[in-house]
Tab-separated table of C-alpha atoms in Angstrom:
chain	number	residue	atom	x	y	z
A	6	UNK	CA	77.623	121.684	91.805
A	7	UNK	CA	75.299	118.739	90.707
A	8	UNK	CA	78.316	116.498	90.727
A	9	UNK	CA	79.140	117.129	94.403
A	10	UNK	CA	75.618	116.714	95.393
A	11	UNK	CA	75.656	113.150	93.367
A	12	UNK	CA	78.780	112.155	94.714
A	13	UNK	CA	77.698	113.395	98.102
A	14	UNK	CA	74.235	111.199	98.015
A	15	UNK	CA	75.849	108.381	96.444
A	16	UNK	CA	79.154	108.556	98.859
A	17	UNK	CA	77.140	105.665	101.454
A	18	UNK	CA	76.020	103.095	99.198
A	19	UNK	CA	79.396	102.770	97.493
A	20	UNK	CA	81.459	102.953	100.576
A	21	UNK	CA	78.865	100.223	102.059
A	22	UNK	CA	79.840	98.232	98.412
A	23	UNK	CA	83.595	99.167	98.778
A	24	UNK	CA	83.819	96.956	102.431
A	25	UNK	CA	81.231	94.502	100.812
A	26	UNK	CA	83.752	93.379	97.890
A	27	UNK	CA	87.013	93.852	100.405
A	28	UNK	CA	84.763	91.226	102.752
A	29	UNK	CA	84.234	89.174	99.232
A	30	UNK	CA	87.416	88.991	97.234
A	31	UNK	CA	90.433	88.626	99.352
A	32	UNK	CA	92.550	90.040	96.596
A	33	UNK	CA	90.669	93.695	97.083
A	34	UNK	CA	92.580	95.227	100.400
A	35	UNK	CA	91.501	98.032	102.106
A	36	UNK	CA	95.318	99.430	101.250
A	37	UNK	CA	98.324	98.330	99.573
A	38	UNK	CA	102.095	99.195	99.576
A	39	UNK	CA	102.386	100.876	95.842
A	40	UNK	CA	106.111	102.086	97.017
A	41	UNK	CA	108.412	101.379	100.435
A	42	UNK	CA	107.063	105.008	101.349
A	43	UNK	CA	103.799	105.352	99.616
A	44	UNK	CA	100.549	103.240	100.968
A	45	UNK	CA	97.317	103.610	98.879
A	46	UNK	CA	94.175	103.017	99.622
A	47	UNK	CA	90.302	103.637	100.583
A	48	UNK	CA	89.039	106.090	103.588
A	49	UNK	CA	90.485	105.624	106.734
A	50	UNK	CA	88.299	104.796	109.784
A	51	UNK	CA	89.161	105.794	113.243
A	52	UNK	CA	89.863	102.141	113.818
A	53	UNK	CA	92.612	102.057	111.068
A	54	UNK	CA	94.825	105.109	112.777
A	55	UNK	CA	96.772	103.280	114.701
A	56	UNK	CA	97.362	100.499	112.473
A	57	UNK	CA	98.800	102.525	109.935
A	58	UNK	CA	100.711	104.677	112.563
A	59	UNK	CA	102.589	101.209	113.599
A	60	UNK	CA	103.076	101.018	110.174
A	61	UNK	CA	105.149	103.998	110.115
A	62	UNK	CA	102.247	106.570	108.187
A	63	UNK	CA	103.334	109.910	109.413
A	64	UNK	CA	101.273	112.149	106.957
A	65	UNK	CA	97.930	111.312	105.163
A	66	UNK	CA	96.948	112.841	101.102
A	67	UNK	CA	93.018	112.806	101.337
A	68	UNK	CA	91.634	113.398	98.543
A	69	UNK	CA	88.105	112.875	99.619
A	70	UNK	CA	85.567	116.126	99.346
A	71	UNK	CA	82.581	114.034	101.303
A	72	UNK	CA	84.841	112.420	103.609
A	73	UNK	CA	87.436	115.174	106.186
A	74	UNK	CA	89.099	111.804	107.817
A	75	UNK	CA	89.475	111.114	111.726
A	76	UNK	CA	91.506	114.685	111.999
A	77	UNK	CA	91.388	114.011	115.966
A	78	UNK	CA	92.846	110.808	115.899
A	79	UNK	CA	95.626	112.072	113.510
A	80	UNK	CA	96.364	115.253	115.938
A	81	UNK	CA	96.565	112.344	118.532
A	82	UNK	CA	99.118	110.176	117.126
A	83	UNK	CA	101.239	112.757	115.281
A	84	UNK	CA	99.913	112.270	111.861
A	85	UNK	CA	99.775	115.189	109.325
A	86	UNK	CA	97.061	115.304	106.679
A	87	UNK	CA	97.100	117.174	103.325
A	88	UNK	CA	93.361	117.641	102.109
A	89	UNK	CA	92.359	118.412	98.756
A	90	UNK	CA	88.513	118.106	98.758
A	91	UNK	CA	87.863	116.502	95.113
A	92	UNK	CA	84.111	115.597	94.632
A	93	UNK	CA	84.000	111.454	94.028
A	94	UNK	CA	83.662	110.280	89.980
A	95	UNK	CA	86.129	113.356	89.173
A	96	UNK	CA	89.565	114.128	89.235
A	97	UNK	CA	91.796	116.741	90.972
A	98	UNK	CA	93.700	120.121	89.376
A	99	UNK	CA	96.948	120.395	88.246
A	100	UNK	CA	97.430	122.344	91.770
A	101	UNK	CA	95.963	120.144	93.698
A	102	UNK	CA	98.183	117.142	92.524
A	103	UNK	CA	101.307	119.610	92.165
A	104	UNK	CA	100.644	120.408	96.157
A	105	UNK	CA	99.811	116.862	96.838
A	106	UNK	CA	103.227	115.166	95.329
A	107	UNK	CA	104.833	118.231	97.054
A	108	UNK	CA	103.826	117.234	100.273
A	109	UNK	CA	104.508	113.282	99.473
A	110	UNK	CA	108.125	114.369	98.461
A	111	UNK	CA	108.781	116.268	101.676
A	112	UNK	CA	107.097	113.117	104.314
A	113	UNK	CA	109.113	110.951	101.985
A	114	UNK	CA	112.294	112.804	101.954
A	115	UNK	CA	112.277	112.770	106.314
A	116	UNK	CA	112.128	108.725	105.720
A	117	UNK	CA	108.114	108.628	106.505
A	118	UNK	CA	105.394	106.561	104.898
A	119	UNK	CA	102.576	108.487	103.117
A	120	UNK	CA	98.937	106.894	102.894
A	121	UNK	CA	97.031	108.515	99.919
A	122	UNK	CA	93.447	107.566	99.926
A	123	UNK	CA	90.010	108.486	98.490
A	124	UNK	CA	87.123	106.698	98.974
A	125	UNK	CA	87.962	103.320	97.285
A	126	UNK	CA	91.615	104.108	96.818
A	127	UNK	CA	91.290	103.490	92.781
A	128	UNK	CA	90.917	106.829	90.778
A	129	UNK	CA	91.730	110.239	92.761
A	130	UNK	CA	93.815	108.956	95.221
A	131	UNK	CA	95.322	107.199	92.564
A	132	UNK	CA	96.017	110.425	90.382
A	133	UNK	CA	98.420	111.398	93.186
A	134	UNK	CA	100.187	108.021	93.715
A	135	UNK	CA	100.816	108.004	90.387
A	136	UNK	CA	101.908	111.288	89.594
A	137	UNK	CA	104.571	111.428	92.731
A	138	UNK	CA	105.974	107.943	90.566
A	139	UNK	CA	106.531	110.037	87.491
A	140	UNK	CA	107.887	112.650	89.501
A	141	UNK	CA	109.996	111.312	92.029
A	142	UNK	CA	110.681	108.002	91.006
A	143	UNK	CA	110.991	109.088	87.241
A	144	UNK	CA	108.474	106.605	85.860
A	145	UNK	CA	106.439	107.263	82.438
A	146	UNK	CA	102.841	107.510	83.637
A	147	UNK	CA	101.917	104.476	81.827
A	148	UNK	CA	104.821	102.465	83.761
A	149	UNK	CA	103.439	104.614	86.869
A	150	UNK	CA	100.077	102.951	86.057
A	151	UNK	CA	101.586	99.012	85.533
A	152	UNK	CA	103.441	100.055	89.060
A	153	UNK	CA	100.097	100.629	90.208
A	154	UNK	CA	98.189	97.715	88.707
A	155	UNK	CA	101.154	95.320	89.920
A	156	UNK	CA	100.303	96.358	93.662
A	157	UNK	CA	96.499	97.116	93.844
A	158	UNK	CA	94.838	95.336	90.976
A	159	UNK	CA	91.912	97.174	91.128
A	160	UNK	CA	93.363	100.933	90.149
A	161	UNK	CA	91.092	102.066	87.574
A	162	UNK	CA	93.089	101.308	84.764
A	163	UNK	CA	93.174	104.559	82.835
A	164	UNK	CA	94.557	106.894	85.577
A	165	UNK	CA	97.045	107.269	83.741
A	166	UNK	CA	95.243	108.897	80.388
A	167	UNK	CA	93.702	111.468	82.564
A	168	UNK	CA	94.012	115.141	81.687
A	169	UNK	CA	95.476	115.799	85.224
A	170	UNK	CA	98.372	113.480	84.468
A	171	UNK	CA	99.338	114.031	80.962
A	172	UNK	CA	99.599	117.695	81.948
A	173	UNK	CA	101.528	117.005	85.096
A	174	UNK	CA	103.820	114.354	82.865
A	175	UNK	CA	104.506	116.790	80.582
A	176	UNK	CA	105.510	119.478	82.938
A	177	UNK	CA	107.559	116.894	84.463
A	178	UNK	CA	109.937	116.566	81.241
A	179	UNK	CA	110.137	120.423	81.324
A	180	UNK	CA	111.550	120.795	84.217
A	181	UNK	CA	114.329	117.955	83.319
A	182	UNK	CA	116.614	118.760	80.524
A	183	UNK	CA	117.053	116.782	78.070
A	184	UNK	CA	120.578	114.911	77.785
A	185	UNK	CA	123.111	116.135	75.950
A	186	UNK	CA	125.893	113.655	73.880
């Protein structure tokens, strides 16, 4: 409970920093292309839904607990959105993630592009991104991670040492046998 209510009262001054250092450093975008199909990235304003509709996003991970997204604007354009409220400076469950590359899978399977975001677009939103690359493009998570560092350099860098995602990884080589000579 206290670490929704800090997220919650600190979710303003570090989105107001997040479009500060975008405005600075022209390396930091608002989104990046981590896969043909998968875009991740920080909150989405009503401003950016059409821009990432022309871009082809047909469904939307939001991983954001203070943040519910432009859900009219969505509705308008045909976009679906997956929400898994996780409070900012944690991570999400095993379910939430298992749901979340779930959903990915099925957008990407019909050919659409996915935008996963959180606030920033560096740690939860990241969780997902990087656990549908271990998954479905059959990536270690710390290859997952470079994947991720290649595209949008400023992915916290130890996503990939998270609870979350060693648990997820290692249900991930359960569920593929193991080759045979």
């Amino acid at each position: 409970m206290m670490d929704r209510l800090i997220a919650r009262t600190l979710f303003v001054p570090t989105l107001v920093w997040n479009l500060l250092l975008v405005r600075l450093i022209p390396a930091r975008r608002w989104w990046d292309h981590v896969d043909p199909q998968v875009i991740l990235g920080a909150l989405p304003f009503t401003a950016h839904v059409s821009r990432l509709h022309k871009s082809g996003v047909r469904a939307v991970v939001n991983t954001c607990d203070e943040y519910a997204g432009p859900i009219a604007e969505y509705t308008q354009v045909g976009i679906e959105q997956f929400h898994m409220p996780t409070p900012d400076f944690t991570h999400p469950d095993l379910a939430d993630v298992e749901r979340a590359v779930e959903f990915v899978q099925s957008h990407a399977e019909q050919g659409h592009t996915v935008y996963i975001h959180c606030k920033a677009g560096r740690a939860r939103s990241a969780t997902v991104a990087l656990c549908w690359l271990v998954r479905h493009r059959g990536l270690s998570p710390e290859e997952a991670q470079e994947k991720l560092l290649q595209e949008r350099p400023h992915v916290k860098r130890t996503v990939w040492q998270r609870p979350v995602v060693t648990a997820f990884a290692d249900r991930c080589r359960q569920e593929t046998p193991a080759a045979t000579d």
